Coordinates of C-alpha atoms in Angstrom, one line a residue:
Chain A
M1427 CA -2.8 -16.2 15.3
L1428 CA -2.4 -17.7 18.7
P1429 CA -1.6 -21.4 18.8
A1430 CA -4.9 -23.3 19.3
D1431 CA -4.0 -24.7 22.7
F1432 CA -3.8 -21.2 24.1
L1433 CA -7.4 -20.6 23.3
K1434 CA -8.5 -23.7 25.3
A1435 CA -6.4 -23.2 28.4
G1436 CA -8.8 -21.0 30.3
I1437 CA -12.1 -22.3 29.2
K1438 CA -14.7 -23.6 31.6
V1439 CA -12.6 -23.0 34.6
S1440 CA -14.5 -22.2 37.8
I1441 CA -13.3 -20.4 40.8
R1442 CA -14.9 -20.9 44.2
F1443 CA -13.7 -19.4 47.3
D1444 CA -14.7 -18.8 50.9
L1445 CA -12.0 -16.8 52.7
K1446 CA -11.4 -15.2 56.1
K1447 CA -8.5 -12.9 56.9
S1448 CA -7.7 -10.4 59.6
I1449 CA -4.9 -8.0 58.7
A1450 CA -3.9 -4.8 60.4
G1451 CA -7.3 -4.3 61.9
F1452 CA -9.2 -5.1 58.7
D1453 CA -11.4 -8.2 58.5
I1454 CA -12.3 -9.8 55.2
D1455 CA -14.9 -12.6 55.0
A1456 CA -16.0 -13.3 51.5
S1457 CA -17.3 -16.2 49.4
L1458 CA -18.0 -16.2 45.7
S1459 CA -18.3 -18.6 42.8
L1460 CA -17.7 -17.7 39.2
E1461 CA -17.5 -19.7 36.0
E1462 CA -16.5 -18.9 32.5
E1463 CA -17.3 -15.3 32.6
L1464 CA -16.0 -11.8 33.3
M1465 CA -17.0 -10.8 36.8
V1466 CA -16.4 -7.4 38.2
L1467 CA -15.6 -7.0 41.9
F1468 CA -16.9 -3.5 42.6
G1469 CA -16.5 -1.5 45.7
P1470 CA -15.1 1.7 47.2
S1471 CA -11.5 2.2 48.1
G1472 CA -10.5 0.3 51.2
A1473 CA -13.3 -2.3 50.7
G1474 CA -10.7 -5.2 50.5
K1475 CA -10.8 -5.8 46.8
T1476 CA -7.1 -6.1 46.2
L1477 CA -6.6 -8.0 49.4
L1478 CA -9.2 -10.5 48.2
L1479 CA -7.4 -11.0 44.9
K1480 CA -4.1 -11.5 46.7
L1481 CA -5.7 -14.2 48.9
I1482 CA -7.0 -16.1 45.9
A1483 CA -3.6 -15.9 44.1
G1484 CA -1.7 -17.0 47.2
I1485 CA 0.3 -13.8 47.6
I1486 CA -1.2 -13.4 51.1
K1487 CA -2.2 -16.5 53.1
P1488 CA -5.8 -16.5 54.4
D1489 CA -6.5 -17.3 58.0
K1490 CA -9.3 -19.7 57.2
G1491 CA -11.2 -20.9 54.2
T1492 CA -10.9 -22.6 50.9
V1493 CA -10.0 -21.7 47.3
A1494 CA -10.8 -24.1 44.5
I1495 CA -9.9 -23.6 40.9
R1496 CA -11.5 -25.9 38.4
G1497 CA -12.7 -27.9 41.4
D1498 CA -9.2 -28.5 42.6
K1499 CA -8.5 -27.1 46.0
V1500 CA -5.4 -24.8 46.0
F1501 CA -6.0 -23.7 49.5
D1502 CA -7.9 -25.3 52.4
S1503 CA -7.1 -24.3 55.9
G1504 CA -8.8 -27.4 57.3
E1505 CA -6.9 -29.9 55.1
R1506 CA -3.7 -27.8 55.3
I1507 CA -3.5 -27.4 51.5
D1508 CA -1.7 -24.4 50.4
V1509 CA -0.4 -24.6 46.8
P1510 CA 2.3 -22.0 46.2
M1511 CA 1.8 -19.2 43.7
R1512 CA 3.7 -20.9 40.9
G1513 CA 1.4 -23.9 41.0
R1514 CA -2.0 -22.1 41.0
R1515 CA -2.1 -21.1 37.4
V1516 CA -3.6 -17.8 38.4
G1517 CA -2.9 -14.9 36.0
F1518 CA -2.5 -11.7 38.0
V1519 CA -2.2 -8.3 36.6
F1520 CA -1.1 -5.8 39.2
Q1521 CA -2.4 -2.3 39.3
D1522 CA 0.9 -0.8 38.2
Y1523 CA 1.6 -3.8 35.8
A1524 CA 4.9 -5.0 37.4
L1525 CA 6.6 -5.4 34.1
F1526 CA 10.2 -6.5 34.5
P1527 CA 12.2 -3.3 33.9
H1528 CA 15.4 -5.1 32.8
M1529 CA 13.6 -7.1 30.0
T1530 CA 12.2 -5.9 26.7
I1531 CA 8.5 -6.2 26.0
G1532 CA 9.2 -9.4 24.0
E1533 CA 11.2 -10.9 26.8
N1534 CA 8.5 -9.9 29.3
I1535 CA 5.8 -11.6 27.3
A1536 CA 7.9 -14.7 26.7
Y1537 CA 8.9 -15.0 30.4
G1538 CA 6.0 -17.1 31.6
I1539 CA 5.6 -19.3 28.5
P1540 CA 5.7 -22.9 29.6
E1541 CA 6.7 -24.2 26.2
K1542 CA 10.3 -25.4 26.0
K1543 CA 10.4 -25.3 22.3
D1544 CA 11.6 -22.0 21.0
A1545 CA 9.6 -22.1 17.9
L1546 CA 6.3 -22.6 19.7
A1547 CA 7.2 -19.9 22.3
A1548 CA 8.1 -17.5 19.5
E1549 CA 4.8 -18.2 17.7
A1550 CA 2.9 -17.6 21.0
V1551 CA 4.7 -14.3 21.5
R1552 CA 3.9 -13.2 18.0
G1553 CA 0.2 -14.1 18.5
L1554 CA -0.1 -12.2 21.7
V1555 CA 1.8 -9.2 20.4
D1556 CA -0.6 -9.1 17.5
L1557 CA -3.7 -9.6 19.7
M1558 CA -2.6 -6.8 22.1
R1559 CA -1.6 -4.3 19.4
L1560 CA 2.0 -4.3 20.5
T1561 CA 3.6 -5.0 17.1
G1562 CA 6.9 -3.2 16.7
L1563 CA 7.4 -2.7 20.4
E1564 CA 9.0 -6.1 21.2
Q1565 CA 12.5 -4.6 21.4
R1566 CA 11.5 -1.7 23.6
Y1567 CA 11.9 -1.6 27.4
P1568 CA 8.9 -1.0 29.6
R1569 CA 10.0 2.6 30.4
E1570 CA 10.1 3.4 26.7
I1571 CA 6.4 2.7 26.0
S1572 CA 3.2 4.4 27.1
G1573 CA 1.0 3.5 30.0
G1574 CA -1.7 1.9 27.8
Q1575 CA 1.0 -0.2 26.0
R1576 CA 2.5 -1.2 29.3
Q1577 CA -1.0 -2.3 30.5
R1578 CA -1.5 -4.4 27.4
A1579 CA 2.0 -5.9 27.6
A1580 CA 1.3 -6.9 31.2
L1581 CA -1.9 -8.6 30.1
A1582 CA 0.0 -10.3 27.2
R1583 CA 2.6 -11.6 29.6
T1584 CA 0.0 -12.9 31.9
L1585 CA -2.0 -14.7 29.2
A1586 CA 1.2 -16.2 27.7
A1587 CA 1.6 -18.4 30.8
K1588 CA -1.8 -19.9 30.0
P1589 CA -3.5 -19.1 33.3
G1590 CA -6.6 -21.1 34.3
I1591 CA -8.1 -17.9 35.7
L1592 CA -7.3 -14.2 35.4
L1593 CA -7.3 -11.6 38.2
L1594 CA -7.1 -8.0 37.2
D1595 CA -6.5 -5.4 39.9
E1596 CA -7.8 -2.0 38.8
P1597 CA -6.2 -2.5 35.4
F1598 CA -7.2 0.9 33.9
S1599 CA -7.0 3.2 37.0
A1600 CA -3.6 4.6 36.1
L1601 CA -4.6 5.6 32.6
D1602 CA -6.3 8.7 31.2
Y1603 CA -9.9 8.7 30.1
Q1604 CA -9.6 8.1 26.4
V1605 CA -7.0 5.3 26.7
R1606 CA -9.2 3.7 29.3
E1607 CA -12.2 3.6 27.0
K1608 CA -10.1 1.9 24.3
L1609 CA -8.6 -0.6 26.6
R1610 CA -11.9 -1.6 28.1
A1611 CA -13.1 -2.4 24.6
D1612 CA -9.8 -4.3 24.0
L1613 CA -10.4 -6.3 27.1
L1614 CA -13.9 -7.3 26.0
R1615 CA -12.5 -8.3 22.6
I1616 CA -9.7 -10.3 24.1
H1617 CA -12.1 -12.0 26.4
E1618 CA -14.1 -13.1 23.4
V1619 CA -11.0 -14.6 21.7
Y1620 CA -9.6 -16.0 24.9
P1621 CA -12.6 -16.5 27.2
V1622 CA -10.6 -17.1 30.4
T1623 CA -12.6 -16.8 33.7
T1624 CA -11.8 -13.3 34.9
L1625 CA -12.3 -11.4 38.1
L1626 CA -11.7 -7.7 37.6
V1627 CA -11.5 -5.3 40.5
T1628 CA -12.6 -1.7 40.1
H1629 CA -14.0 1.2 42.0
D1630 CA -15.3 2.8 38.8
L1631 CA -19.0 2.5 38.4
E1632 CA -19.0 3.1 34.6
E1633 CA -16.2 0.5 34.2
A1634 CA -18.1 -2.1 36.3
F1635 CA -21.2 -1.6 34.2
M1636 CA -19.4 -1.8 30.9
L1637 CA -17.3 -4.9 31.7
G1638 CA -19.1 -7.0 34.1
A1639 CA -21.7 -9.5 32.9
R1640 CA -22.0 -10.3 36.5
I1641 CA -21.1 -7.9 39.4
A1642 CA -20.1 -8.6 43.0
V1643 CA -20.3 -5.6 45.3
I1644 CA -17.9 -5.6 48.2
N1645 CA -17.8 -3.3 51.2
H1646 CA -15.8 -3.5 54.4
G1647 CA -14.5 -7.0 53.4
R1648 CA -18.0 -8.4 52.9
I1649 CA -19.6 -9.2 49.6
E1650 CA -23.0 -7.5 49.9
Q1651 CA -24.6 -8.5 46.5
V1652 CA -23.7 -10.7 43.6
G1653 CA -25.8 -10.9 40.4
P1654 CA -26.2 -10.1 36.8
R1655 CA -25.3 -6.5 35.9
E1656 CA -28.9 -5.3 35.5
E1657 CA -30.0 -7.0 38.7
V1658 CA -27.3 -5.3 40.8
F1659 CA -27.7 -1.9 39.1
Y1660 CA -31.4 -1.7 39.3
R1661 CA -32.3 -3.9 42.3
P1662 CA -29.7 -3.2 45.0
V1663 CA -30.3 -5.3 48.1
T1664 CA -28.6 -3.1 50.7
R1665 CA -28.4 0.6 51.4
N1666 CA -24.6 0.5 50.7
V1667 CA -24.9 -1.2 47.4
A1668 CA -27.6 1.4 46.4
R1669 CA -25.2 4.1 47.4
F1670 CA -22.2 2.7 45.5
I1671 CA -24.1 2.1 42.3
G1672 CA -25.4 5.6 41.9
F1673 CA -28.7 5.7 43.7
K1674 CA -27.9 9.2 45.0
N1675 CA -31.3 9.6 46.6
I1676 CA -31.8 7.3 49.5
F1677 CA -34.5 7.8 52.1
D1678 CA -35.9 6.1 55.2
G1679 CA -39.6 5.5 55.7
V1680 CA -42.2 3.4 57.4
V1681 CA -44.6 1.2 55.5
A1682 CA -48.0 2.8 56.0
G1683 CA -50.0 0.4 53.8
I1684 CA -49.8 -2.4 51.3
D1685 CA -52.4 -2.9 48.5
A1686 CA -52.7 -4.3 45.1
N1687 CA -50.7 -1.4 43.7
G1688 CA -47.7 -1.9 46.0
L1689 CA -46.6 0.0 49.0
I1690 CA -47.4 3.3 50.6
I1691 CA -44.4 4.5 52.5
H1692 CA -44.5 7.4 54.9
N1693 CA -41.4 9.6 54.8
S1694 CA -41.2 12.5 57.3
D1695 CA -40.3 15.1 54.7
M1696 CA -42.3 14.0 51.7
G1697 CA -45.3 12.3 53.2
A1698 CA -46.8 9.4 51.4
V1699 CA -44.7 7.8 48.7
R1700 CA -46.0 5.0 46.5
A1701 CA -43.6 2.3 45.4
D1702 CA -43.6 -1.2 44.0
A1703 CA -43.1 -3.9 46.7
P1704 CA -39.7 -5.6 46.6
S1705 CA -39.8 -8.9 44.8
G1706 CA -38.2 -10.7 47.8
G1707 CA -41.0 -9.6 50.1
G1708 CA -40.0 -8.9 53.7
V1709 CA -42.1 -5.8 54.1
A1710 CA -45.0 -5.4 56.6
V1711 CA -47.1 -2.5 57.6
G1712 CA -45.3 -0.6 60.3
G1713 CA -41.9 -1.9 59.2
R1714 CA -39.0 0.5 58.5
V1715 CA -37.7 0.4 55.0
T1716 CA -35.1 2.2 52.8
F1717 CA -36.2 3.5 49.5
C1718 CA -34.1 5.0 46.7
I1719 CA -34.2 6.4 43.2
R1720 CA -31.6 7.3 40.7
P1721 CA -31.1 11.0 39.8
E1722 CA -31.7 10.3 36.1
D1723 CA -35.0 8.7 36.9
I1724 CA -36.5 11.8 38.4
V1725 CA -39.1 13.6 36.3
V1726 CA -39.1 17.4 36.6
V1727 CA -42.3 19.2 35.7
R1728 CA -43.0 22.9 35.7
P1729 CA -45.8 23.8 38.1
D1730 CA -48.0 25.2 35.3
K1731 CA -47.7 21.9 33.3
T1732 CA -48.9 19.5 36.0
A1733 CA -51.9 18.6 33.9
V1734 CA -49.8 16.4 31.7
L1735 CA -49.3 14.0 34.5
S1736 CA -51.6 11.1 34.3
S1737 CA -51.4 10.0 37.9
P1738 CA -51.4 12.5 40.8
S1739 CA -49.5 10.3 43.2
N1740 CA -45.8 10.8 44.0
V1741 CA -45.8 14.3 42.7
F1742 CA -44.1 16.8 45.0
D1743 CA -43.5 20.4 45.2
A1744 CA -39.8 21.2 45.0
Y1745 CA -37.4 24.1 45.1
V1746 CA -34.3 24.3 42.9
E1747 CA -31.4 25.1 45.3
S1748 CA -28.6 24.9 42.7
I1749 CA -27.7 23.5 39.3
T1750 CA -24.2 22.1 38.5
G1751 CA -23.2 21.2 34.9
K1752 CA -21.8 17.7 34.4
G1753 CA -20.9 17.9 30.7
S1754 CA -23.8 16.6 28.7
T1755 CA -26.1 16.6 31.7
Q1756 CA -26.9 18.9 34.6
M1757 CA -27.3 18.0 38.2
L1758 CA -30.2 19.7 40.0
F1759 CA -30.1 20.0 43.8
L1760 CA -33.7 20.1 45.0
K1761 CA -35.5 20.5 48.2
V1762 CA -38.7 18.5 48.2
G1763 CA -41.6 18.9 50.6
Y1764 CA -40.4 22.5 51.5
S1765 CA -42.9 24.7 53.3
H1766 CA -42.5 27.7 51.0
V1767 CA -39.4 28.9 52.8
A1768 CA -36.2 28.0 51.1
G1769 CA -34.0 25.7 53.1
E1770 CA -36.5 24.9 55.8
R1771 CA -36.7 21.1 56.2
G1772 CA -37.5 19.1 53.2
A1773 CA -35.8 16.1 51.6
S1774 CA -32.7 16.8 49.5
I1775 CA -33.0 15.2 46.1
K1776 CA -30.6 15.2 43.2
A1777 CA -32.0 15.0 39.7
E1778 CA -29.9 14.6 36.6
L1779 CA -31.3 16.0 33.4
P1780 CA -30.0 16.3 29.9
N1781 CA -28.9 19.9 29.0
F1782 CA -31.6 20.4 26.5
V1783 CA -34.3 19.5 29.1
V1784 CA -32.9 22.1 31.5
R1785 CA -32.9 24.7 28.7
K1786 CA -36.4 23.8 27.5
L1787 CA -37.9 24.0 30.9
G1788 CA -36.0 27.2 31.7
L1789 CA -34.8 25.7 35.0
C1790 CA -32.6 27.9 37.2
A1791 CA -31.7 28.1 40.9
G1792 CA -34.5 29.5 43.1
M1793 CA -37.3 28.2 40.8
K1794 CA -40.3 26.3 42.2
I1795 CA -41.1 23.2 40.3
R1796 CA -42.7 19.8 40.8
V1797 CA -41.1 16.4 40.6
L1798 CA -42.5 13.0 39.9
L1799 CA -40.9 10.0 41.5
K1800 CA -42.2 7.3 39.3
K1801 CA -43.5 4.4 41.3
E1802 CA -41.6 1.8 39.2
S1803 CA -38.3 3.7 39.5
I1804 CA -38.3 3.5 43.3
R1805 CA -36.4 0.7 44.7
V1806 CA -37.4 -0.5 48.2
I1807 CA -34.9 -2.2 50.4
A1808 CA -36.5 -4.0 53.3
Chain B
M1392 CA 62.7 -4.0 45.5
D1393 CA 60.6 -7.0 46.7
F1394 CA 57.2 -7.2 45.0
F1395 CA 56.1 -10.2 47.0
P1396 CA 53.8 -8.1 49.3
L1397 CA 52.0 -6.7 46.2
Y1398 CA 51.5 -10.2 44.8
L1399 CA 50.3 -11.6 48.1
T1400 CA 47.9 -8.7 48.7
I1401 CA 46.3 -9.3 45.3
K1402 CA 46.1 -13.0 45.9
V1403 CA 44.6 -12.6 49.4
S1404 CA 42.2 -9.9 48.4
F1405 CA 40.9 -11.7 45.3
T1406 CA 40.4 -15.0 47.2
A1407 CA 38.7 -13.1 50.1
T1408 CA 36.4 -11.2 47.7
V1409 CA 35.2 -14.4 46.1
I1410 CA 34.4 -15.9 49.5
T1411 CA 32.9 -12.7 50.8
A1412 CA 30.7 -12.3 47.7
A1413 CA 29.5 -16.0 47.8
A1414 CA 28.6 -15.9 51.5
G1415 CA 27.5 -12.3 51.4
L1416 CA 25.0 -12.9 48.6
V1417 CA 23.2 -15.6 50.6
L1418 CA 23.3 -13.5 53.8
S1419 CA 22.2 -10.3 52.2
W1420 CA 19.3 -12.0 50.4
L1421 CA 18.2 -13.7 53.6
L1422 CA 18.4 -10.4 55.5
A1423 CA 16.5 -8.5 52.8
K1424 CA 13.8 -11.0 51.8
K1425 CA 13.2 -13.5 54.6
D1426 CA 11.9 -13.3 58.1
F1427 CA 13.5 -15.6 60.6
F1428 CA 14.3 -15.9 64.2
G1429 CA 17.5 -14.0 65.2
K1430 CA 17.6 -11.9 62.0
T1431 CA 18.4 -8.7 63.8
L1432 CA 21.2 -10.4 65.8
L1433 CA 22.7 -11.9 62.6
D1434 CA 22.6 -8.5 61.0
A1435 CA 24.4 -7.0 64.0
V1436 CA 27.1 -9.8 64.1
I1437 CA 27.8 -9.3 60.4
M1438 CA 28.1 -5.5 60.8
Q1439 CA 30.2 -5.6 64.0
P1440 CA 33.7 -5.7 62.3
L1441 CA 32.9 -2.2 61.1
V1442 CA 32.9 -0.8 64.6
M1443 CA 35.3 -3.1 66.4
P1444 CA 39.1 -2.5 66.5
P1445 CA 40.7 -4.9 63.9
T1446 CA 43.1 -6.2 66.5
V1447 CA 40.1 -7.4 68.6
L1448 CA 38.7 -9.1 65.6
G1449 CA 42.1 -10.6 64.9
Y1450 CA 42.4 -11.8 68.5
Y1451 CA 39.0 -13.5 68.2
L1452 CA 40.1 -15.3 65.0
L1453 CA 43.5 -16.2 66.5
S1454 CA 41.7 -17.7 69.5
A1455 CA 39.2 -19.6 67.4
L1456 CA 41.6 -20.9 64.7
G1457 CA 44.9 -21.4 66.6
R1458 CA 46.0 -24.9 67.1
G1459 CA 45.1 -24.8 70.7
S1460 CA 41.4 -24.3 70.0
A1461 CA 39.0 -27.1 69.2
L1462 CA 38.3 -25.9 65.6
G1463 CA 42.0 -25.0 64.9
G1464 CA 43.1 -28.4 66.3
F1465 CA 40.6 -30.2 64.2
L1466 CA 41.6 -28.4 61.0
S1467 CA 45.3 -28.9 61.7
D1468 CA 45.4 -32.5 63.0
T1469 CA 42.5 -34.1 61.0
L1470 CA 42.5 -32.1 57.7
G1471 CA 46.1 -30.9 57.8
I1472 CA 45.1 -27.3 57.2
D1473 CA 47.0 -24.7 59.1
I1474 CA 45.3 -21.3 59.2
V1475 CA 47.3 -19.2 61.7
F1476 CA 50.5 -17.6 60.3
T1477 CA 49.7 -18.7 56.7
W1478 CA 48.2 -16.7 53.8
K1479 CA 44.9 -18.5 54.5
G1480 CA 44.7 -16.7 57.8
A1481 CA 45.1 -13.4 56.0
V1482 CA 42.2 -14.4 53.7
I1483 CA 39.9 -15.2 56.7
A1484 CA 40.8 -12.0 58.4
S1485 CA 40.0 -10.1 55.1
V1486 CA 36.7 -12.0 54.6
V1487 CA 35.4 -11.2 58.1
S1488 CA 36.4 -7.5 57.9
S1489 CA 35.1 -7.0 54.4
L1490 CA 31.8 -8.9 54.7
P1491 CA 29.9 -5.9 56.2
L1492 CA 31.0 -3.7 53.3
F1493 CA 29.6 -6.2 50.9
V1494 CA 26.4 -7.0 52.8
K1495 CA 25.3 -3.3 53.3
P1496 CA 24.9 -2.3 49.7
A1497 CA 23.9 -5.8 48.5
K1498 CA 21.1 -6.0 51.1
A1499 CA 19.9 -2.5 50.2
A1500 CA 19.9 -3.5 46.5
F1501 CA 17.9 -6.7 47.2
E1502 CA 15.4 -4.7 49.3
G1503 CA 15.0 -2.3 46.4
V1504 CA 13.7 -5.1 44.1
S1505 CA 9.9 -4.9 44.5
V1506 CA 8.1 -7.9 45.9
E1507 CA 5.5 -7.3 43.3
L1508 CA 8.0 -8.1 40.5
E1509 CA 9.0 -11.3 42.3
D1510 CA 5.4 -12.2 42.9
S1511 CA 4.6 -11.7 39.3
A1512 CA 7.4 -14.1 38.3
R1513 CA 6.1 -16.7 40.9
L1514 CA 2.6 -16.3 39.5
L1515 CA 4.0 -16.9 36.0
G1516 CA 5.0 -20.3 37.3
K1517 CA 8.6 -19.7 38.3
S1518 CA 10.4 -21.5 41.2
E1519 CA 12.1 -19.5 44.0
F1520 CA 15.5 -20.2 42.5
A1521 CA 14.4 -19.0 39.0
V1522 CA 12.9 -15.9 40.6
V1523 CA 16.2 -15.0 42.2
R1524 CA 18.2 -15.8 39.1
S1525 CA 16.1 -14.0 36.6
I1526 CA 14.5 -11.2 38.6
T1527 CA 16.1 -10.4 41.9
L1528 CA 19.8 -10.8 41.0
P1529 CA 19.7 -8.9 37.7
L1530 CA 17.8 -6.0 39.3
A1531 CA 20.2 -5.9 42.3
K1532 CA 23.4 -6.3 40.3
R1533 CA 24.6 -2.7 40.6
G1534 CA 24.5 -2.8 44.4
I1535 CA 26.1 -6.2 44.4
A1536 CA 28.9 -5.0 42.1
A1537 CA 29.5 -1.9 44.3
G1538 CA 29.6 -4.2 47.4
A1539 CA 32.2 -6.5 45.7
V1540 CA 34.4 -3.5 44.8
M1541 CA 34.2 -2.1 48.4
A1542 CA 35.0 -5.6 49.8
F1543 CA 38.0 -5.9 47.6
A1544 CA 39.3 -2.5 48.5
R1545 CA 38.8 -3.3 52.2
A1546 CA 40.6 -6.6 51.8
T1547 CA 43.6 -4.9 50.2
G1548 CA 43.9 -2.4 53.1
E1549 CA 43.4 -5.0 55.8
F1550 CA 46.1 -4.6 58.5
G1551 CA 45.2 -5.2 62.2
A1552 CA 43.3 -8.5 62.0
T1553 CA 45.8 -9.8 59.4
L1554 CA 48.7 -9.0 61.5
M1555 CA 47.2 -10.8 64.5
V1556 CA 46.2 -14.0 62.5
A1557 CA 48.8 -14.3 59.8
G1558 CA 51.7 -12.4 61.4
N1559 CA 54.4 -10.6 59.6
I1560 CA 56.6 -13.2 57.9
P1561 CA 58.4 -11.6 54.9
G1562 CA 57.8 -13.7 51.8
V1563 CA 55.0 -15.7 53.5
T1564 CA 52.4 -13.5 55.1
Q1565 CA 53.7 -10.0 54.7
T1566 CA 51.0 -8.1 52.8
L1567 CA 51.3 -4.6 51.4
P1568 CA 50.0 -2.7 54.4
I1569 CA 52.2 -4.7 56.7
A1570 CA 55.2 -4.3 54.5
I1571 CA 54.7 -0.5 54.6
Y1572 CA 54.6 -0.6 58.4
D1573 CA 57.7 -2.7 58.4
A1574 CA 59.6 -0.4 56.0
A1575 CA 58.6 2.7 57.9
Q1576 CA 59.6 1.1 61.2
S1577 CA 63.0 0.1 59.9
G1578 CA 63.7 3.5 58.3
D1579 CA 63.5 2.3 54.7
G1580 CA 61.7 5.4 53.4
F1581 CA 62.3 4.5 49.7
T1582 CA 60.4 1.2 49.9
A1583 CA 57.7 2.7 52.1
N1584 CA 57.1 5.6 49.6
I1585 CA 56.8 3.3 46.6
L1586 CA 54.4 0.9 48.4
V1587 CA 52.3 3.8 49.7
G1588 CA 52.2 5.3 46.2
I1589 CA 50.9 2.0 44.8
I1590 CA 48.2 1.5 47.4
T1591 CA 47.0 5.1 47.1
V1592 CA 46.6 5.0 43.4
F1593 CA 45.0 1.5 43.7
S1594 CA 42.4 2.5 46.3
L1595 CA 41.5 5.7 44.5
T1596 CA 41.0 3.7 41.3
V1597 CA 38.7 1.2 43.1
L1598 CA 36.6 3.9 44.7
Y1599 CA 36.3 5.7 41.3
V1600 CA 35.2 2.5 39.6
A1601 CA 32.7 1.8 42.4
G1602 CA 31.3 5.3 42.1
R1603 CA 30.8 4.8 38.4
F1604 CA 28.9 1.5 39.1
L1605 CA 26.6 3.2 41.5
K1606 CA 25.9 6.2 39.4
G1607 CA 25.7 4.5 36.0
R1608 CA 22.4 3.9 34.2
D1609 CA 20.5 0.6 34.1

């Protein structure tokens, strides 16, 4: 067991920051606030995720802005506050773990323990070794253990210093798939035992969805959307966010009409498309909008079975260009709104279907089908 | 057979290596880890003895430390320390000429310690001093040891600068290399051969040990 005070160290710690930094032609300008939770900072490579973590930790000095941990300012360019790294109580796990190669795993974990009393420190190490499934490896050196064990050792070392907040930089990116799955589950379990406020950086969509109760999406140094997982995943507020979170079908259109049923959007390839109006409003007849739909939300119907569809709207003729297997599902590359000549104009749509559906419908490349874009599955971005 | 030159050489080289290592550790850490005004110039000044004739170096030291100079006069009149034509002069000549041989590998070793490891230690609450002591130094120790061995070897072989600053006073400042020169000049082939034999075996041993340090495992 961990000593009781370990469990209290990181509880109810808020982080608030508002930072600006220009570095090597890259601008970052981001503000965020999180509290007692595991938040995922999600974005593509080069979006500024790691840089943002380094600015919060004090590894790189921001040009302007503030960082407050538990309400205490640790950086404020206006008031000239700049608490050095050692005073911020920020736990930071680097992407390649940065374990000290000349120390054993036990020594690594004990390194940051603030307790002076050996007995307490030893107890804390035992508790963390146990929690991180590292029993028996205390005497090994980092080069003598596996990648997954190194990752857990790095996390144990960081937690041993009783950080107020925890910053994790792509903690699982260097590991293979199976190990990653297990460690993600470990992280959630540890977060329950030790609910330290955590900001985890990843470019992996699945990881973001699995770990983040709340998700912040960052692109080009700007945070484009922050919200609960479902909110971000199903209601992206920008075209970029939609793209990053897997809305592979993104189209432009003009609002042709608004009625009690929602919007009628005109798209040059598909014609009239019906969609629910975005909850935030901001759409008007004649206005340009972006609308998008996830590949797994597209319903594929054989042309001879159209009768099963209850509503005739948003049903389009389509042509299967190709099919690519993705393991348990298959990705169909479709042309919608084609004029009976393959490849001529038409919107490209990707539909993801389970293997058994593809088999049952007998789908193959070159086939003519119909697709239904369910009105409630379409997300409109004003 | 007079073994004073051998004794003096070991005494001078050992003292010089201690001073070189102390100053060299600070200098190489600064050059490897910090940015400051005049860094490139400092690096060049430390490395200069590698490419300058030792007599020129000795001449500089003689001018700076002789009783006629401000520094030499102060040391002699106020503190009662005479440098020129004493074994201390030989130490200073050895320090200056061996410093670059220490700094080069030590600086490279410090540069080889990843900033990420040091930042990890800082983020775990450690002070700059603790970071150097527990992370940077242990991980750079092989390069530092190699530098110390090279500096010691250089100090034992120091000739030109030592001759200029400390002179050639048998029984006072006559080191091994100077004694060899002296013996050869005066036609004492027996003494010259023995001393040459000693220094050859010694320097070979030092280089072998240094090589083992650099190749050895962590």
